[in-house]
Amino acid sequence: MQPESSQRNETSWDPINVFHHGTQCKYAIVVLNCPIYWKHSVLLQLWQNAQITVTVDGGTHRWLRYLEEQEIDLISGEHEQYVPGLITGDLDSCSHALLNKLRNMGSVVVQTPDQDNTDYTKALLQVGHYAKTRNLELDEIYVLAETSGRFDHIIGNINTLYKCDKLVGDIKVIQFARNSLTWILRPGLHKIRIPEILVQQQSWCGLLPFGCPASRITTTGLKWNLNNGTMEFGGLVSTSNTYSNSEVTVDTDTPIIWTMGIEPLGEMNNGTS
């Protein structure tokens, strides 16, 4: 019989992959209908190296405007590498003329009119289907989702993270904004590699128990750790925490949101190609 510890669910996370991707990590990138503030040197590289590229409804216009800011005219036909592989959503925020142009340039357009789910939630389902029909294996899905703006949209995005295992199985879904990464930690032990620059600069991080209390949570590697503690709204939540070393572990009995600041990583990579 194996020892009990070897049977526990353990997941490793390496957030610096967002900035330095090799061939080992296979991922999709999803552009929601949110402002795009990322440095072009990072985001354009992420897009070009993705297995699947997706724009969601009005996110299609956001992506084209972002490219225009980088002096890239997608409609000219000279930059096919930036044409979305998949465009999805209820499409009430995307012009038919643009959809037709991009369809003619190779985009697959899938309308998802279901109003019981957000376009983000439906987009993850479509990414899973798109990958399956093309025999593409994904390790991660990166979702451009700024944390500024309408609070109901921010909470709706968090709600989608809680659903993502039902939508895309074991594929890791990571939301990223210009200054943060956010994802869900499922019950089990998680090991999060923290880039040394974030440790040195004491960048912020947090653990947030949406929905229900996390009644048994233990952490290491944080400035303020928990030892089999309880976290809940109305009680203790971990905000404005930081790091004591370059590996954080979180052992939780309940799904919980992990979020971390990444400003120094953006500064470190500013100007790279």
Coordinates of C-alpha atoms in Angstrom, one line a residue:
M1 CA 0.0 0.0 0.0
Q2 CA 1.3 3.4 -0.8
P3 CA 1.8 5.9 2.0
E4 CA -1.1 8.3 2.4
S5 CA 1.0 11.4 1.5
S6 CA 1.8 9.9 -2.0
Q7 CA -1.9 9.6 -2.7
R8 CA -2.6 13.3 -2.1
N9 CA -3.4 15.6 -5.0
E10 CA -0.4 17.8 -5.6
T11 CA -0.1 20.6 -8.2
S12 CA 2.9 22.7 -9.2
W13 CA 2.6 26.3 -10.6
D14 CA 5.3 28.3 -12.3
P15 CA 3.9 31.8 -13.0
I16 CA 7.1 32.9 -14.8
N17 CA 5.9 30.7 -17.7
V18 CA 3.7 33.7 -18.7
F19 CA 6.8 35.6 -19.7
H20 CA 9.2 32.9 -20.9
H21 CA 7.6 30.0 -22.8
G22 CA 9.5 27.2 -24.2
T23 CA 8.1 24.4 -26.3
Q24 CA 7.2 22.3 -23.3
C25 CA 4.2 24.3 -22.3
K26 CA 1.2 24.2 -24.6
Y27 CA -1.4 26.9 -24.0
A28 CA -4.3 28.9 -25.4
I29 CA -4.7 32.6 -25.0
V30 CA -8.2 34.1 -24.6
V31 CA -8.9 37.9 -25.1
L32 CA -12.0 39.0 -23.2
N33 CA -13.9 42.2 -23.8
C34 CA -11.6 44.1 -21.4
P35 CA -9.0 46.8 -21.8
I36 CA -5.6 45.5 -22.8
Y37 CA -2.7 47.1 -21.0
W38 CA 0.1 44.6 -21.4
K39 CA 3.5 45.4 -22.9
H40 CA 3.5 44.4 -26.6
S41 CA 6.8 42.6 -26.2
V42 CA 5.2 40.1 -23.8
L43 CA 1.7 39.8 -25.2
L44 CA 2.6 39.5 -28.9
Q45 CA 5.1 36.8 -28.1
L46 CA 2.5 35.0 -26.0
W47 CA 0.0 35.2 -28.9
Q48 CA 2.4 33.9 -31.5
N49 CA 3.5 30.9 -29.4
A50 CA 0.0 29.8 -28.4
Q51 CA -1.6 26.6 -29.7
I52 CA -5.0 28.3 -29.8
T53 CA -5.8 32.0 -30.0
V54 CA -9.3 33.2 -29.1
T55 CA -11.1 36.5 -29.0
V56 CA -14.4 36.7 -27.2
D57 CA -17.1 39.0 -28.7
G58 CA -16.1 42.6 -28.2
G59 CA -12.6 41.3 -27.3
T60 CA -12.2 41.0 -31.1
H61 CA -12.3 44.8 -31.5
R62 CA -10.1 45.2 -28.4
W63 CA -7.5 43.0 -30.0
L64 CA -7.5 44.8 -33.3
R65 CA -7.2 48.2 -31.5
Y66 CA -4.3 46.8 -29.4
L67 CA -2.6 45.7 -32.6
E68 CA -3.1 49.1 -34.2
E69 CA -1.4 50.7 -31.1
Q70 CA 1.6 48.5 -32.1
E71 CA 1.3 49.7 -35.7
I72 CA 0.0 46.4 -36.9
D73 CA -2.9 46.5 -39.3
L74 CA -4.5 43.1 -39.2
I75 CA -7.1 43.7 -41.9
S76 CA -4.3 44.5 -44.4
G77 CA -3.7 40.8 -44.7
E78 CA 0.1 41.2 -44.0
H79 CA 0.0 39.9 -40.4
E80 CA -1.8 36.5 -40.5
Q81 CA -0.1 35.4 -37.3
Y82 CA -2.3 37.7 -35.3
V83 CA -5.6 36.5 -36.8
P84 CA -7.7 34.8 -34.0
G85 CA -8.0 31.1 -34.6
L86 CA -11.4 31.2 -32.8
I87 CA -13.9 34.0 -32.3
T88 CA -16.8 33.2 -29.9
G89 CA -19.5 34.7 -27.7
D90 CA -23.0 35.9 -28.2
L91 CA -21.4 38.4 -30.7
D92 CA -23.7 41.3 -29.7
S93 CA -20.6 43.5 -29.3
C94 CA -18.8 42.6 -32.5
S95 CA -19.7 43.9 -35.9
H96 CA -20.8 41.5 -38.6
A97 CA -18.5 43.2 -41.1
L98 CA -15.5 42.5 -39.0
L99 CA -16.6 38.9 -38.3
N100 CA -16.9 38.3 -42.0
K101 CA -13.5 39.8 -42.8
L102 CA -11.8 37.6 -40.1
R103 CA -13.8 34.5 -41.1
N104 CA -12.4 35.0 -44.7
M105 CA -8.9 35.3 -43.2
G106 CA -9.2 32.0 -41.4
S107 CA -11.0 32.6 -38.1
V108 CA -13.5 30.0 -36.9
V109 CA -16.6 31.9 -35.7
V110 CA -18.9 30.2 -33.2
Q111 CA -21.8 32.1 -31.8
T112 CA -22.9 31.1 -28.3
P113 CA -26.2 32.8 -27.5
D114 CA -26.9 31.1 -24.1
Q115 CA -27.6 33.9 -21.6
D116 CA -27.4 31.7 -18.5
N117 CA -23.6 31.7 -18.8
T118 CA -21.1 34.5 -19.4
D119 CA -19.2 34.8 -22.7
Y120 CA -16.0 33.9 -20.7
T121 CA -17.6 30.7 -19.4
K122 CA -18.8 29.7 -22.8
A123 CA -15.5 30.5 -24.4
L124 CA -13.7 28.0 -22.2
L125 CA -16.1 25.3 -23.3
Q126 CA -15.4 26.3 -26.9
V127 CA -11.6 26.2 -26.4
G128 CA -12.0 22.7 -25.0
H129 CA -14.1 21.6 -28.0
Y130 CA -11.7 23.3 -30.5
A131 CA -8.7 21.6 -29.0
K132 CA -10.4 18.2 -29.0
T133 CA -11.6 18.4 -32.6
R134 CA -8.0 19.3 -33.7
N135 CA -6.2 16.8 -31.4
L136 CA -4.5 19.7 -29.6
E137 CA -3.3 19.1 -26.0
L138 CA -3.3 22.1 -23.7
D139 CA -1.5 22.5 -20.4
E140 CA -2.8 26.0 -19.6
I141 CA -5.2 28.7 -20.8
Y142 CA -4.3 32.3 -20.3
V143 CA -7.2 34.7 -20.1
L144 CA -6.8 38.5 -20.5
A145 CA -9.1 39.8 -17.7
E146 CA -8.3 43.1 -16.2
T147 CA -9.2 43.6 -12.6
S148 CA -10.3 47.2 -13.0
G149 CA -13.8 48.3 -14.1
R150 CA -17.2 46.9 -13.3
F151 CA -17.2 44.9 -10.0
D152 CA -19.9 42.5 -11.2
H153 CA -17.7 41.6 -14.2
I154 CA -14.7 41.0 -11.9
I155 CA -16.8 38.7 -9.7
G156 CA -18.3 36.9 -12.7
N157 CA -14.8 36.2 -13.9
I158 CA -13.9 34.7 -10.5
N159 CA -17.1 32.6 -10.7
T160 CA -15.9 31.2 -14.0
L161 CA -12.6 30.1 -12.3
Y162 CA -14.6 28.1 -9.9
K163 CA -16.3 26.3 -12.8
C164 CA -13.2 25.8 -15.0
D165 CA -12.6 22.2 -14.0
K166 CA -16.1 21.3 -15.3
L167 CA -15.4 23.3 -18.5
V168 CA -11.9 22.2 -19.4
G169 CA -10.9 19.4 -17.0
D170 CA -7.4 19.5 -15.7
I171 CA -6.2 22.3 -17.9
K172 CA -4.9 25.2 -15.7
V173 CA -6.8 28.5 -16.3
I174 CA -4.9 31.6 -15.3
Q175 CA -6.3 35.1 -15.5
F176 CA -3.8 37.8 -16.1
A177 CA -4.0 41.6 -15.9
R178 CA -1.2 44.1 -16.4
N179 CA -0.3 43.9 -12.7
S180 CA -1.5 40.5 -11.4
L181 CA -2.1 36.8 -12.1
T182 CA -5.1 35.1 -10.5
W183 CA -6.2 31.4 -10.5
I184 CA -8.0 28.9 -8.4
L185 CA -6.4 26.4 -6.1
R186 CA -8.4 23.2 -5.8
P187 CA -8.4 21.0 -2.7
G188 CA -5.0 19.5 -2.2
L189 CA -1.4 20.6 -1.9
H190 CA -0.1 23.3 -4.2
K191 CA 3.5 24.4 -4.8
I192 CA 3.9 27.8 -6.4
R193 CA 7.4 28.9 -7.7
I194 CA 7.9 32.6 -6.9
P195 CA 10.4 34.4 -9.2
E196 CA 13.3 35.8 -7.1
I197 CA 12.6 39.4 -8.2
L198 CA 9.1 39.2 -6.6
V199 CA 10.6 37.9 -3.4
Q200 CA 13.3 40.6 -3.3
Q201 CA 10.8 43.4 -4.0
Q202 CA 8.3 41.9 -1.5
S203 CA 5.5 41.9 -4.1
W204 CA 2.0 41.4 -2.9
C205 CA -0.1 38.2 -2.9
G206 CA -3.3 37.0 -1.5
L207 CA -5.6 34.0 -0.7
L208 CA -9.3 34.6 -1.0
P209 CA -12.0 32.1 0.1
F210 CA -15.0 33.0 -2.1
G211 CA -18.2 31.2 -1.6
C212 CA -17.5 29.2 1.6
P213 CA -15.0 29.1 4.4
A214 CA -11.7 27.3 3.9
S215 CA -11.7 25.5 7.3
R216 CA -8.3 23.8 7.1
I217 CA -5.6 25.7 5.3
T218 CA -1.8 25.5 5.8
T219 CA 0.8 27.6 4.0
T220 CA 4.5 28.0 3.9
G221 CA 6.8 30.5 2.2
L222 CA 4.6 33.6 3.0
K223 CA 5.4 36.4 5.4
W224 CA 2.2 35.6 7.3
N225 CA 1.4 31.9 7.2
L226 CA -1.5 29.8 8.3
N227 CA -1.2 26.5 10.2
N228 CA -4.4 24.5 9.8
G229 CA -6.3 27.7 10.0
T230 CA -9.7 29.0 8.8
M231 CA -10.3 31.7 6.2
E232 CA -13.7 33.2 5.4
F233 CA -15.3 36.5 4.5
G234 CA -16.5 38.2 7.7
G235 CA -13.4 36.7 9.3
L236 CA -9.8 36.2 8.2
V237 CA -8.7 36.6 4.6
S238 CA -5.2 36.9 3.4
T239 CA -4.6 40.2 1.5
S240 CA -1.5 42.3 1.2
N241 CA 0.6 39.3 2.1
T242 CA 4.1 38.7 0.6
Y243 CA 6.9 36.1 0.5
S244 CA 9.6 34.8 2.8
N245 CA 11.2 32.5 0.1
S246 CA 10.9 31.5 -3.5
E247 CA 8.5 28.6 -3.0
V248 CA 5.0 28.9 -1.5
T249 CA 3.0 25.9 -0.5
V250 CA -0.8 26.0 0.1
D251 CA -2.5 23.0 1.5
T252 CA -6.3 23.5 1.4
D253 CA -9.4 21.5 1.9
T254 CA -11.5 23.9 -0.1
P255 CA -11.2 25.7 -3.5
I256 CA -9.6 29.1 -2.8
I257 CA -8.4 31.9 -5.1
W258 CA -4.7 32.7 -5.3
T259 CA -3.7 36.2 -6.7
M260 CA -0.2 37.7 -7.0
G261 CA 1.3 41.0 -8.1
I262 CA 3.7 40.8 -11.1
E263 CA 4.7 44.4 -11.8
P264 CA 8.4 43.7 -11.4
L265 CA 8.2 40.9 -14.0
G266 CA 6.7 43.3 -16.5
E267 CA 9.5 45.7 -15.8
M268 CA 12.1 43.0 -16.2
N269 CA 10.8 42.0 -19.6
N270 CA 10.0 45.4 -20.9
G271 CA 11.8 45.8 -24.2
T272 CA 12.3 42.1 -24.9
S273 CA 11.2 40.7 -28.3

